[in-house]
Amino acid sequence: NADQVEITKFLTLITTVTGATSAVATDAASTKASVLYLQNRCAAIVNCP
């Protein structure tokens, strides 16, 4: 029935938004890790701040 269709669409939307959000969070975490890694490598090589 129509209610079930609406509920399904709503749940799909929630799932999509949640998935997108965690993907962005994962990207941000990876980026931060990469930056920290590069900073550490730089400090080890050049002793820069």
mmJSON file of the N, C-alpha and C atoms, coordinates in Angstrom:
{"data_MODEL":{"atom_site":{
"group_PDB":["ATOM","ATOM","ATOM","ATOM","ATOM","ATOM","ATOM","ATOM","ATOM","ATOM","ATOM","ATOM","ATOM","ATOM","ATOM","ATOM","ATOM","ATOM","ATOM","ATOM","ATOM","ATOM","ATOM","ATOM","ATOM","ATOM","ATOM","ATOM","ATOM","ATOM","ATOM","ATOM","ATOM","ATOM","ATOM","ATOM","ATOM","ATOM","ATOM","ATOM","ATOM","ATOM","ATOM","ATOM","ATOM","ATOM","ATOM","ATOM","ATOM","ATOM","ATOM","ATOM","ATOM","ATOM","ATOM","ATOM","ATOM","ATOM","ATOM","ATOM","ATOM","ATOM","ATOM","ATOM","ATOM","ATOM","ATOM","ATOM","ATOM","ATOM","ATOM","ATOM","ATOM","ATOM","ATOM","ATOM","ATOM","ATOM","ATOM","ATOM","ATOM","ATOM","ATOM","ATOM","ATOM","ATOM","ATOM","ATOM","ATOM","ATOM","ATOM","ATOM","ATOM","ATOM","ATOM","ATOM","ATOM","ATOM","ATOM","ATOM","ATOM","ATOM","ATOM","ATOM","ATOM","ATOM","ATOM","ATOM","ATOM","ATOM","ATOM","ATOM","ATOM","ATOM","ATOM","ATOM","ATOM","ATOM","ATOM","ATOM","ATOM","ATOM","ATOM","ATOM","ATOM","ATOM","ATOM","ATOM","ATOM","ATOM","ATOM","ATOM","ATOM","ATOM","ATOM","ATOM","ATOM","ATOM","ATOM","ATOM","ATOM","ATOM","ATOM","ATOM","ATOM","ATOM","ATOM"],
"id":[1,2,3,4,5,6,7,8,9,10,11,12,13,14,15,16,17,18,19,20,21,22,23,24,25,26,27,28,29,30,31,32,33,34,35,36,37,38,39,40,41,42,43,44,45,46,47,48,49,50,51,52,53,54,55,56,57,58,59,60,61,62,63,64,65,66,67,68,69,70,71,72,73,74,75,76,77,78,79,80,81,82,83,84,85,86,87,88,89,90,91,92,93,94,95,96,97,98,99,100,101,102,103,104,105,106,107,108,109,110,111,112,113,114,115,116,117,118,119,120,121,122,123,124,125,126,127,128,129,130,131,132,133,134,135,136,137,138,139,140,141,142,143,144,145,146,147],
"type_symbol":["N","C","C","N","C","C","N","C","C","N","C","C","N","C","C","N","C","C","N","C","C","N","C","C","N","C","C","N","C","C","N","C","C","N","C","C","N","C","C","N","C","C","N","C","C","N","C","C","N","C","C","N","C","C","N","C","C","N","C","C","N","C","C","N","C","C","N","C","C","N","C","C","N","C","C","N","C","C","N","C","C","N","C","C","N","C","C","N","C","C","N","C","C","N","C","C","N","C","C","N","C","C","N","C","C","N","C","C","N","C","C","N","C","C","N","C","C","N","C","C","N","C","C","N","C","C","N","C","C","N","C","C","N","C","C","N","C","C","N","C","C","N","C","C","N","C","C"],
"label_atom_id":["N","CA","C","N","CA","C","N","CA","C","N","CA","C","N","CA","C","N","CA","C","N","CA","C","N","CA","C","N","CA","C","N","CA","C","N","CA","C","N","CA","C","N","CA","C","N","CA","C","N","CA","C","N","CA","C","N","CA","C","N","CA","C","N","CA","C","N","CA","C","N","CA","C","N","CA","C","N","CA","C","N","CA","C","N","CA","C","N","CA","C","N","CA","C","N","CA","C","N","CA","C","N","CA","C","N","CA","C","N","CA","C","N","CA","C","N","CA","C","N","CA","C","N","CA","C","N","CA","C","N","CA","C","N","CA","C","N","CA","C","N","CA","C","N","CA","C","N","CA","C","N","CA","C","N","CA","C","N","CA","C","N","CA","C","N","CA","C","N","CA","C"],
"label_alt_id":[null,null,null,null,null,null,null,null,null,null,null,null,null,null,null,null,null,null,null,null,null,null,null,null,null,null,null,null,null,null,null,null,null,null,null,null,null,null,null,null,null,null,null,null,null,null,null,null,null,null,null,null,null,null,null,null,null,null,null,null,null,null,null,null,null,null,null,null,null,null,null,null,null,null,null,null,null,null,null,null,null,null,null,null,null,null,null,null,null,null,null,null,null,null,null,null,null,null,null,null,null,null,null,null,null,null,null,null,null,null,null,null,null,null,null,null,null,null,null,null,null,null,null,null,null,null,null,null,null,null,null,null,null,null,null,null,null,null,null,null,null,null,null,null,null,null,null],
"label_comp_id":["ASN","ASN","ASN","ALA","ALA","ALA","ASP","ASP","ASP","GLN","GLN","GLN","VAL","VAL","VAL","GLU","GLU","GLU","ILE","ILE","ILE","THR","THR","THR","LYS","LYS","LYS","PHE","PHE","PHE","LEU","LEU","LEU","THR","THR","THR","LEU","LEU","LEU","ILE","ILE","ILE","THR","THR","THR","THR","THR","THR","VAL","VAL","VAL","THR","THR","THR","GLY","GLY","GLY","ALA","ALA","ALA","THR","THR","THR","SER","SER","SER","ALA","ALA","ALA","VAL","VAL","VAL","ALA","ALA","ALA","THR","THR","THR","ASP","ASP","ASP","ALA","ALA","ALA","ALA","ALA","ALA","SER","SER","SER","THR","THR","THR","LYS","LYS","LYS","ALA","ALA","ALA","SER","SER","SER","VAL","VAL","VAL","LEU","LEU","LEU","TYR","TYR","TYR","LEU","LEU","LEU","GLN","GLN","GLN","ASN","ASN","ASN","ARG","ARG","ARG","CYS","CYS","CYS","ALA","ALA","ALA","ALA","ALA","ALA","ILE","ILE","ILE","VAL","VAL","VAL","ASN","ASN","ASN","CYS","CYS","CYS","PRO","PRO","PRO"],
"label_asym_id":["A","A","A","A","A","A","A","A","A","A","A","A","A","A","A","A","A","A","A","A","A","A","A","A","A","A","A","A","A","A","A","A","A","A","A","A","A","A","A","A","A","A","A","A","A","A","A","A","A","A","A","A","A","A","A","A","A","A","A","A","A","A","A","A","A","A","A","A","A","A","A","A","A","A","A","A","A","A","A","A","A","A","A","A","A","A","A","A","A","A","A","A","A","A","A","A","A","A","A","A","A","A","A","A","A","A","A","A","A","A","A","A","A","A","A","A","A","A","A","A","A","A","A","A","A","A","A","A","A","A","A","A","A","A","A","A","A","A","A","A","A","A","A","A","A","A","A"],
"label_entity_id":["1","1","1","1","1","1","1","1","1","1","1","1","1","1","1","1","1","1","1","1","1","1","1","1","1","1","1","1","1","1","1","1","1","1","1","1","1","1","1","1","1","1","1","1","1","1","1","1","1","1","1","1","1","1","1","1","1","1","1","1","1","1","1","1","1","1","1","1","1","1","1","1","1","1","1","1","1","1","1","1","1","1","1","1","1","1","1","1","1","1","1","1","1","1","1","1","1","1","1","1","1","1","1","1","1","1","1","1","1","1","1","1","1","1","1","1","1","1","1","1","1","1","1","1","1","1","1","1","1","1","1","1","1","1","1","1","1","1","1","1","1","1","1","1","1","1","1"],
"label_seq_id":[1,1,1,2,2,2,3,3,3,4,4,4,5,5,5,6,6,6,7,7,7,8,8,8,9,9,9,10,10,10,11,11,11,12,12,12,13,13,13,14,14,14,15,15,15,16,16,16,17,17,17,18,18,18,19,19,19,20,20,20,21,21,21,22,22,22,23,23,23,24,24,24,25,25,25,26,26,26,27,27,27,28,28,28,29,29,29,30,30,30,31,31,31,32,32,32,33,33,33,34,34,34,35,35,35,36,36,36,37,37,37,38,38,38,39,39,39,40,40,40,41,41,41,42,42,42,43,43,43,44,44,44,45,45,45,46,46,46,47,47,47,48,48,48,49,49,49],
"pdbx_PDB_ins_code":[null,null,null,null,null,null,null,null,null,null,null,null,null,null,null,null,null,null,null,null,null,null,null,null,null,null,null,null,null,null,null,null,null,null,null,null,null,null,null,null,null,null,null,null,null,null,null,null,null,null,null,null,null,null,null,null,null,null,null,null,null,null,null,null,null,null,null,null,null,null,null,null,null,null,null,null,null,null,null,null,null,null,null,null,null,null,null,null,null,null,null,null,null,null,null,null,null,null,null,null,null,null,null,null,null,null,null,null,null,null,null,null,null,null,null,null,null,null,null,null,null,null,null,null,null,null,null,null,null,null,null,null,null,null,null,null,null,null,null,null,null,null,null,null,null,null,null],
"Cartn_x":[0.84,0.0,0.87,0.233,0.953,1.831,1.325,2.108,3.422,3.363,4.578,5.584,5.081,5.971,6.657,5.894,6.465,7.503,7.19,8.118,9.407,9.272,10.445,11.303,10.654,11.398,12.127,11.446,12.034,13.257,13.117,14.228,15.405,15.096,16.161,16.914,16.171,16.784,17.707,17.201,17.999,19.289,19.148,20.302,21.318,20.825,21.701,22.453,21.733,22.357,23.382,23.018,23.925,25.183,24.996,26.132,27.042,26.452,27.236,28.011,27.352,27.997,29.189,29.021,30.147,31.258,30.91,31.941,32.772,32.101,32.808,33.684,33.142,33.913,35.15,34.986,36.111,37.161,36.709,37.64,38.406,37.681,38.314,39.361,39.028,39.963,41.205,41.011,42.151,43.025,42.38,43.122,43.943,43.305,44.011,45.192,44.983,46.054,47.202,46.86,47.886,48.688,47.988,48.666,49.609,49.117,49.965,51.184,50.956,52.059,53.111,52.641,53.568,54.312,53.593,54.246,55.343,55.056,56.042,57.253,56.993,58.084,58.923,58.258,58.942,59.811,59.256,60.008,61.225,61.052,62.156,63.263,62.87,63.855,64.512,63.677,64.172,64.174,63.522,63.389,62.634,61.587,60.78,59.616,59.058,57.97,56.694],
"Cartn_y":[-1.212,0.0,1.256,2.392,3.661,3.99,3.702,3.994,3.23,1.954,1.135,1.679,2.137,2.707,3.951,4.808,6.032,5.709,4.739,4.346,3.806,2.99,2.419,3.522,4.489,5.601,6.391,6.608,7.355,6.628,5.326,4.534,4.519,4.442,4.458,5.782,6.867,8.194,8.271,7.824,7.839,7.038,5.845,4.973,5.642,6.27,6.941,8.082,8.904,10.048,9.567,8.546,8.002,7.449,6.718,6.155,7.242,8.295,9.399,10.086,10.267,10.938,10.146,8.828,8.037,7.961,8.012,8.031,9.306,10.428,11.707,11.669,11.117,11.022,10.154,9.069,8.173,8.897,9.635,10.396,11.408,12.102,13.112,12.473,11.312,10.615,10.181,9.664,9.231,10.417,11.523,12.724,13.208,13.234,13.682,12.766,11.468,10.506,10.731,10.995,11.233,12.483,13.535,14.791,14.582,13.886,13.615,12.792,11.804,10.961,11.806,12.684,13.529,14.487,15.041,15.946,15.211,13.987,13.194,12.876,12.519,12.221,13.477,14.597,15.871,16.189,16.039,16.325,15.415,14.156,13.2,13.555,14.015,14.276,15.644,16.67,18.048,18.684,18.018,18.582,19.907,19.965,21.18,21.102,22.237,22.237,21.608],
"Cartn_z":[0.0,0.0,0.0,-0.114,-0.281,0.925,2.128,3.334,3.336,2.967,2.949,1.943,0.802,-0.215,0.331,1.003,1.567,2.637,3.487,4.547,3.938,2.905,2.246,1.633,0.97,0.368,1.449,2.566,3.671,4.235,4.456,4.993,4.027,2.739,1.729,1.783,1.924,2.018,3.233,4.38,5.612,5.425,4.854,4.641,3.719,2.662,1.701,2.368,3.122,3.791,4.813,5.574,6.587,5.929,4.838,4.113,3.584,3.022,2.482,3.6,4.734,5.863,6.361,6.499,6.997,5.963,4.682,3.64,3.761,3.978,4.135,5.38,6.467,7.709,7.506,6.767,6.488,5.659,4.633,3.8,4.643,5.521,6.366,7.269,7.828,8.709,7.936,6.724,5.904,5.556,5.201,4.83,6.01,7.188,8.385,8.678,8.544,8.786,7.802,6.549,5.526,5.847,6.259,6.594,7.773,8.802,9.97,9.567,8.703,8.242,7.526,6.631,5.874,6.794,7.783,8.733,9.502,9.912,10.647,9.774,8.514,7.586,7.388,7.21,6.999,8.207,9.399,10.623,10.728,10.352,10.438,9.452,8.259,7.21,7.397,7.593,7.572,8.953,9.907,11.248,11.213,10.391,10.29,11.282,11.697,12.685,12.149],
"occupancy":[1.0,1.0,1.0,1.0,1.0,1.0,1.0,1.0,1.0,1.0,1.0,1.0,1.0,1.0,1.0,1.0,1.0,1.0,1.0,1.0,1.0,1.0,1.0,1.0,1.0,1.0,1.0,1.0,1.0,1.0,1.0,1.0,1.0,1.0,1.0,1.0,1.0,1.0,1.0,1.0,1.0,1.0,1.0,1.0,1.0,1.0,1.0,1.0,1.0,1.0,1.0,1.0,1.0,1.0,1.0,1.0,1.0,1.0,1.0,1.0,1.0,1.0,1.0,1.0,1.0,1.0,1.0,1.0,1.0,1.0,1.0,1.0,1.0,1.0,1.0,1.0,1.0,1.0,1.0,1.0,1.0,1.0,1.0,1.0,1.0,1.0,1.0,1.0,1.0,1.0,1.0,1.0,1.0,1.0,1.0,1.0,1.0,1.0,1.0,1.0,1.0,1.0,1.0,1.0,1.0,1.0,1.0,1.0,1.0,1.0,1.0,1.0,1.0,1.0,1.0,1.0,1.0,1.0,1.0,1.0,1.0,1.0,1.0,1.0,1.0,1.0,1.0,1.0,1.0,1.0,1.0,1.0,1.0,1.0,1.0,1.0,1.0,1.0,1.0,1.0,1.0,1.0,1.0,1.0,1.0,1.0,1.0],
"B_iso_or_equiv":[0.0,0.0,0.0,0.0,0.0,0.0,0.0,0.0,0.0,0.0,0.0,0.0,0.0,0.0,0.0,0.0,0.0,0.0,0.0,0.0,0.0,0.0,0.0,0.0,0.0,0.0,0.0,0.0,0.0,0.0,0.0,0.0,0.0,0.0,0.0,0.0,0.0,0.0,0.0,0.0,0.0,0.0,0.0,0.0,0.0,0.0,0.0,0.0,0.0,0.0,0.0,0.0,0.0,0.0,0.0,0.0,0.0,0.0,0.0,0.0,0.0,0.0,0.0,0.0,0.0,0.0,0.0,0.0,0.0,0.0,0.0,0.0,0.0,0.0,0.0,0.0,0.0,0.0,0.0,0.0,0.0,0.0,0.0,0.0,0.0,0.0,0.0,0.0,0.0,0.0,0.0,0.0,0.0,0.0,0.0,0.0,0.0,0.0,0.0,0.0,0.0,0.0,0.0,0.0,0.0,0.0,0.0,0.0,0.0,0.0,0.0,0.0,0.0,0.0,0.0,0.0,0.0,0.0,0.0,0.0,0.0,0.0,0.0,0.0,0.0,0.0,0.0,0.0,0.0,0.0,0.0,0.0,0.0,0.0,0.0,0.0,0.0,0.0,0.0,0.0,0.0,0.0,0.0,0.0,0.0,0.0,0.0],
"pdbx_formal_charge":[null,null,null,null,null,null,null,null,null,null,null,null,null,null,null,null,null,null,null,null,null,null,null,null,null,null,null,null,null,null,null,null,null,null,null,null,null,null,null,null,null,null,null,null,null,null,null,null,null,null,null,null,null,null,null,null,null,null,null,null,null,null,null,null,null,null,null,null,null,null,null,null,null,null,null,null,null,null,null,null,null,null,null,null,null,null,null,null,null,null,null,null,null,null,null,null,null,null,null,null,null,null,null,null,null,null,null,null,null,null,null,null,null,null,null,null,null,null,null,null,null,null,null,null,null,null,null,null,null,null,null,null,null,null,null,null,null,null,null,null,null,null,null,null,null,null,null],
"auth_seq_id":[1,1,1,2,2,2,3,3,3,4,4,4,5,5,5,6,6,6,7,7,7,8,8,8,9,9,9,10,10,10,11,11,11,12,12,12,13,13,13,14,14,14,15,15,15,16,16,16,17,17,17,18,18,18,19,19,19,20,20,20,21,21,21,22,22,22,23,23,23,24,24,24,25,25,25,26,26,26,27,27,27,28,28,28,29,29,29,30,30,30,31,31,31,32,32,32,33,33,33,34,34,34,35,35,35,36,36,36,37,37,37,38,38,38,39,39,39,40,40,40,41,41,41,42,42,42,43,43,43,44,44,44,45,45,45,46,46,46,47,47,47,48,48,48,49,49,49],
"auth_comp_id":["ASN","ASN","ASN","ALA","ALA","ALA","ASP","ASP","ASP","GLN","GLN","GLN","VAL","VAL","VAL","GLU","GLU","GLU","ILE","ILE","ILE","THR","THR","THR","LYS","LYS","LYS","PHE","PHE","PHE","LEU","LEU","LEU","THR","THR","THR","LEU","LEU","LEU","ILE","ILE","ILE","THR","THR","THR","THR","THR","THR","VAL","VAL","VAL","THR","THR","THR","GLY","GLY","GLY","ALA","ALA","ALA","THR","THR","THR","SER","SER","SER","ALA","ALA","ALA","VAL","VAL","VAL","ALA","ALA","ALA","THR","THR","THR","ASP","ASP","ASP","ALA","ALA","ALA","ALA","ALA","ALA","SER","SER","SER","THR","THR","THR","LYS","LYS","LYS","ALA","ALA","ALA","SER","SER","SER","VAL","VAL","VAL","LEU","LEU","LEU","TYR","TYR","TYR","LEU","LEU","LEU","GLN","GLN","GLN","ASN","ASN","ASN","ARG","ARG","ARG","CYS","CYS","CYS","ALA","ALA","ALA","ALA","ALA","ALA","ILE","ILE","ILE","VAL","VAL","VAL","ASN","ASN","ASN","CYS","CYS","CYS","PRO","PRO","PRO"],
"auth_asym_id":["A","A","A","A","A","A","A","A","A","A","A","A","A","A","A","A","A","A","A","A","A","A","A","A","A","A","A","A","A","A","A","A","A","A","A","A","A","A","A","A","A","A","A","A","A","A","A","A","A","A","A","A","A","A","A","A","A","A","A","A","A","A","A","A","A","A","A","A","A","A","A","A","A","A","A","A","A","A","A","A","A","A","A","A","A","A","A","A","A","A","A","A","A","A","A","A","A","A","A","A","A","A","A","A","A","A","A","A","A","A","A","A","A","A","A","A","A","A","A","A","A","A","A","A","A","A","A","A","A","A","A","A","A","A","A","A","A","A","A","A","A","A","A","A","A","A","A"],
"auth_atom_id":["N","CA","C","N","CA","C","N","CA","C","N","CA","C","N","CA","C","N","CA","C","N","CA","C","N","CA","C","N","CA","C","N","CA","C","N","CA","C","N","CA","C","N","CA","C","N","CA","C","N","CA","C","N","CA","C","N","CA","C","N","CA","C","N","CA","C","N","CA","C","N","CA","C","N","CA","C","N","CA","C","N","CA","C","N","CA","C","N","CA","C","N","CA","C","N","CA","C","N","CA","C","N","CA","C","N","CA","C","N","CA","C","N","CA","C","N","CA","C","N","CA","C","N","CA","C","N","CA","C","N","CA","C","N","CA","C","N","CA","C","N","CA","C","N","CA","C","N","CA","C","N","CA","C","N","CA","C","N","CA","C","N","CA","C","N","CA","C","N","CA","C"],
"pdbx_PDB_model_num":[1,1,1,1,1,1,1,1,1,1,1,1,1,1,1,1,1,1,1,1,1,1,1,1,1,1,1,1,1,1,1,1,1,1,1,1,1,1,1,1,1,1,1,1,1,1,1,1,1,1,1,1,1,1,1,1,1,1,1,1,1,1,1,1,1,1,1,1,1,1,1,1,1,1,1,1,1,1,1,1,1,1,1,1,1,1,1,1,1,1,1,1,1,1,1,1,1,1,1,1,1,1,1,1,1,1,1,1,1,1,1,1,1,1,1,1,1,1,1,1,1,1,1,1,1,1,1,1,1,1,1,1,1,1,1,1,1,1,1,1,1,1,1,1,1,1,1]
}}}
